[in-house]
Tab-separated table of C-alpha atoms in Angstrom:
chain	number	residue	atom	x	y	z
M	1	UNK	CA	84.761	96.989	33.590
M	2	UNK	CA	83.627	96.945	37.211
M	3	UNK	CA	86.686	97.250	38.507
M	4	UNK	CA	90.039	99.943	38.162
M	5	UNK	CA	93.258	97.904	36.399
M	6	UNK	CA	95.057	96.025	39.120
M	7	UNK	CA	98.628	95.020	38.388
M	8	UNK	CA	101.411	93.705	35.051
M	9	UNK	CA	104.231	91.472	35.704
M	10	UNK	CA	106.464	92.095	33.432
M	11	UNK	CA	110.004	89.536	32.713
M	12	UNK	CA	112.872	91.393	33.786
M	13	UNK	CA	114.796	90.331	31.354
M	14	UNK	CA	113.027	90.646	27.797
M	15	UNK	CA	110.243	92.871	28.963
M	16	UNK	CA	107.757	90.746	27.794
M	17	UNK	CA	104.220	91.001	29.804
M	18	UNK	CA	103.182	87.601	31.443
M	19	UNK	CA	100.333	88.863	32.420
M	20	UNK	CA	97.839	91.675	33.633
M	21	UNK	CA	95.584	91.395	36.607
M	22	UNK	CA	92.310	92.930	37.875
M	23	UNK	CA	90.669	91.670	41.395
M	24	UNK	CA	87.185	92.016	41.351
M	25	UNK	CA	85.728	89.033	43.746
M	26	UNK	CA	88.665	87.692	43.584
M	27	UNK	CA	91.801	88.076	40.913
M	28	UNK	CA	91.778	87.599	38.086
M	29	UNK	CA	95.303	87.207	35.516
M	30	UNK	CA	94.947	87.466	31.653
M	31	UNK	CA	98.119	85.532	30.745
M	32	UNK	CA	100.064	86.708	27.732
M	33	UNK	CA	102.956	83.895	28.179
M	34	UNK	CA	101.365	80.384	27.950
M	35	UNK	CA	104.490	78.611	30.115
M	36	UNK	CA	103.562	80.970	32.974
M	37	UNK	CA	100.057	80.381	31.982
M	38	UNK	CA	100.525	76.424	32.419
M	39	UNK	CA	102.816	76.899	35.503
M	40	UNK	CA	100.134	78.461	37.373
M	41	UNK	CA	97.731	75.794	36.274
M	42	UNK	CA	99.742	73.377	37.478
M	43	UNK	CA	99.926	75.084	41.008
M	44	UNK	CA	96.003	76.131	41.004
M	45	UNK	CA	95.506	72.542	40.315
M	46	UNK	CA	97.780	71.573	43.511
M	47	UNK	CA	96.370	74.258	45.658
M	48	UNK	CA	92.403	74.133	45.351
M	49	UNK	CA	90.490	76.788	46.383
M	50	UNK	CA	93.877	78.672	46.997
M	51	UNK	CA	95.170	82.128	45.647
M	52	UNK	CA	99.261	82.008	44.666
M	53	UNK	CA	101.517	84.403	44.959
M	54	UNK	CA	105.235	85.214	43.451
M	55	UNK	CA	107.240	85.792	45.742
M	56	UNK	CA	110.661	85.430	44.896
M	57	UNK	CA	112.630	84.006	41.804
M	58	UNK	CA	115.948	83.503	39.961
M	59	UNK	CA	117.195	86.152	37.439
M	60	UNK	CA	115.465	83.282	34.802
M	61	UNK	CA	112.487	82.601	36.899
M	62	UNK	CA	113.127	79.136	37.001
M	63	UNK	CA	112.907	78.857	40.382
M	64	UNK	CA	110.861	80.555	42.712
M	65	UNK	CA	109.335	80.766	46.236
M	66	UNK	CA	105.862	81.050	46.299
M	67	UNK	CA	102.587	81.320	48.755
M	68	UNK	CA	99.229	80.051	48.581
M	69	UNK	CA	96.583	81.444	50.783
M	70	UNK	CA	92.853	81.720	50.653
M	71	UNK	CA	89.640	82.257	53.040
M	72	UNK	CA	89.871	78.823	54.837
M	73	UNK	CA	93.712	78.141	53.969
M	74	UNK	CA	96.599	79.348	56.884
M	75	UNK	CA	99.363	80.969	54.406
M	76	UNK	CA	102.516	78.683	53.391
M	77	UNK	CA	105.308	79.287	51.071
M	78	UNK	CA	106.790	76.817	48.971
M	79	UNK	CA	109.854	76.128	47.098
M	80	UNK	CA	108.746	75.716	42.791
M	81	UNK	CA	111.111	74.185	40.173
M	82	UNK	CA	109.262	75.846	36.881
M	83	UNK	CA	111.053	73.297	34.986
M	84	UNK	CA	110.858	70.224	36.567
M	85	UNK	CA	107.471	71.052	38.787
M	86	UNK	CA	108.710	70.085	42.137
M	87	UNK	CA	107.024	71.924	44.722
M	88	UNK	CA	108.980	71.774	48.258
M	89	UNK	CA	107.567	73.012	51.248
M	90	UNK	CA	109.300	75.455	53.130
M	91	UNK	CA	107.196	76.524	56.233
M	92	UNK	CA	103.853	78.397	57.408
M	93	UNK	CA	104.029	81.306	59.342
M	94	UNK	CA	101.329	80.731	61.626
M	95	UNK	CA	101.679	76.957	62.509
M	96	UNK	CA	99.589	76.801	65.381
M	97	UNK	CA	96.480	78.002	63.552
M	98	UNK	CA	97.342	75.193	60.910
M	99	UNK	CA	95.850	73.130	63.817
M	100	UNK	CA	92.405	74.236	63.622
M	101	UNK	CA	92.785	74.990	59.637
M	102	UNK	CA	89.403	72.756	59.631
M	103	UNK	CA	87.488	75.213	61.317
M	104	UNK	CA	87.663	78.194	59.488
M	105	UNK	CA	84.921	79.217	57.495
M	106	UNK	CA	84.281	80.561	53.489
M	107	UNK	CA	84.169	83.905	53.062
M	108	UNK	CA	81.957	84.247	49.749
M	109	UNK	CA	81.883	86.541	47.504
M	110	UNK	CA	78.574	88.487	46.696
M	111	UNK	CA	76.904	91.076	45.262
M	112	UNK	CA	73.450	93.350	45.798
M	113	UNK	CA	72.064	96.191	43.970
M	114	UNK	CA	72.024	99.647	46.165
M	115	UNK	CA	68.912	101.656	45.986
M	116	UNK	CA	69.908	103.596	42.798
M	117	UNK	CA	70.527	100.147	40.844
M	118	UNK	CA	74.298	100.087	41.023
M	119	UNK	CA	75.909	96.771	41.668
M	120	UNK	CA	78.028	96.469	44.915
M	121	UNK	CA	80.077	93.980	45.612
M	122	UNK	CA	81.381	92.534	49.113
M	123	UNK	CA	81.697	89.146	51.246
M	124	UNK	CA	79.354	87.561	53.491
M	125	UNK	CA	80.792	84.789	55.989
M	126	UNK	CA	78.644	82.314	57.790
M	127	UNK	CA	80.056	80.424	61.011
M	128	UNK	CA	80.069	76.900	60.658
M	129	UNK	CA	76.710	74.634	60.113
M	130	UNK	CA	74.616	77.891	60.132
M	131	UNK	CA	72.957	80.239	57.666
M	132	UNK	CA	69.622	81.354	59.274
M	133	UNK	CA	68.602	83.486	61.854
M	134	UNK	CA	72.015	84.573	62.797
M	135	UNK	CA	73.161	87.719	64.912
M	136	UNK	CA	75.489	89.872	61.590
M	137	UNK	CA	78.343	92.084	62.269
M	138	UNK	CA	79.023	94.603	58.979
M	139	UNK	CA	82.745	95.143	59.043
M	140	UNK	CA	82.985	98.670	57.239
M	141	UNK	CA	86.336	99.078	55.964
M	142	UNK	CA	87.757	102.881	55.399
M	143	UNK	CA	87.065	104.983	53.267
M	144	UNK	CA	86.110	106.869	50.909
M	145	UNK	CA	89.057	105.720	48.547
M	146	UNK	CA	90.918	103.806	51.715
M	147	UNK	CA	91.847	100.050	50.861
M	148	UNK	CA	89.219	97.665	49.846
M	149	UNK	CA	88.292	94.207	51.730
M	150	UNK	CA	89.787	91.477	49.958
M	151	UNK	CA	88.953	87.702	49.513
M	152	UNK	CA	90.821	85.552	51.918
M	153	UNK	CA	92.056	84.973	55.440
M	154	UNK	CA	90.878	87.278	57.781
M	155	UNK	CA	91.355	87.020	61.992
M	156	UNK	CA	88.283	89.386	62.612
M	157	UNK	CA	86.170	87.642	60.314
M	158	UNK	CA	86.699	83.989	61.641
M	159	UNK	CA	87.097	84.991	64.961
M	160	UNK	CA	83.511	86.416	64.560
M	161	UNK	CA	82.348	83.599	63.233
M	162	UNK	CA	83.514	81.181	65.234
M	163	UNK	CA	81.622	83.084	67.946
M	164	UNK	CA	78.531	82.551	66.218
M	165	UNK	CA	77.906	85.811	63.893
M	166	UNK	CA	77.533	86.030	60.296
M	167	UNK	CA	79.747	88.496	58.908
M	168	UNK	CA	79.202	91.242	55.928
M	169	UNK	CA	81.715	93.173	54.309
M	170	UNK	CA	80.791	95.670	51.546
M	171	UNK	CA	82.711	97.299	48.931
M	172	UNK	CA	81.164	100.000	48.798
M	173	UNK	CA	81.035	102.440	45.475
M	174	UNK	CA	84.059	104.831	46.757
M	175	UNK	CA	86.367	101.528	48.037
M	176	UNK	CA	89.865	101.243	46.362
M	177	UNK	CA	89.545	99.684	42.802
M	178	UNK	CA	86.087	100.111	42.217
């Protein structure tokens, strides 16, 4: 694949895989338990356009605390019943930026071909109502072998946006994972 092997979650308790993950664009889990599997349906299905995360749980993992978070989403953590589905909200940790969650802008995922044909992948974010003729900042992460950039919330990137840039950020052929 295009991509190095990410992460397993593995039950605690009878060692059984739930599931495998790679993040490419964004990430990607290959379930192996079909509860989990419908669980995180469910939530996906709640939280649109939203990446969740497991944060916590009971020795059973029937109840959890998890977060949802994404490019134009502030982060919250909520309280999930597995069993009975009730999701209960338990705070944000940047409230005042919940005001203005409107505002922020996609950062979308895309991908170019470098001069010797390899595929590189990376994000490109647009401040809001325009997509032509704009100033564009490349955010180059670290490197070679440092972290990669990541799909999702990012200060820098809105903040440049929202002052009227479009914003590129490359993963380029030595970042972390690829």
């Amino acid at each position: 694949g295009q991509v190095d092997f990410g992460s397993l979650f593995v039950d605690d308790n009878t060692r059984e895989i739930i599931y495998t993950s790679y993040t490419n664009d964004k990430r990607t889990r290959y379930w192996k338990n079909k509860t989990w599997e419908a669980n995180h349906k469910f939530l996906e299905d709640k939280f649109p356009g939203r990446e969740i995360g497991y944060n916590s749980y009971t020795t059973d993992y029937s109840k959890m605390l998890i977060s949802t978070y994404g490019d134009r989403y502030v982060p919250e953590v909520h309280y999930f019943d597995a069993k009975t589905r009730e999701l209960t909200f338990q705070y944000c940790p940047r409230p005042k930026l919940k005001a203005i969650e409107a505002d922020l802008v996609e950062m979308l995922p895309i991908s170019y071909a470098s001069s010797d044909g390899m595929n590189i992948n990376g994000y490109l974010s647009y401040p809001k109502g325009a997509k032509k003729n704009l100033p564009l900042i490349a955010l180059i992460h670290g490197g070679p072998k440092g972290p990669r950039d990541n799909w999702g919330y990012s200060a820098e990137v809105q903040f440049l946006c929202n002052r009227g840039f479009a914003v590129f950020q490359p993963n380029f052929r030595a970042s972390g994972g690829y």
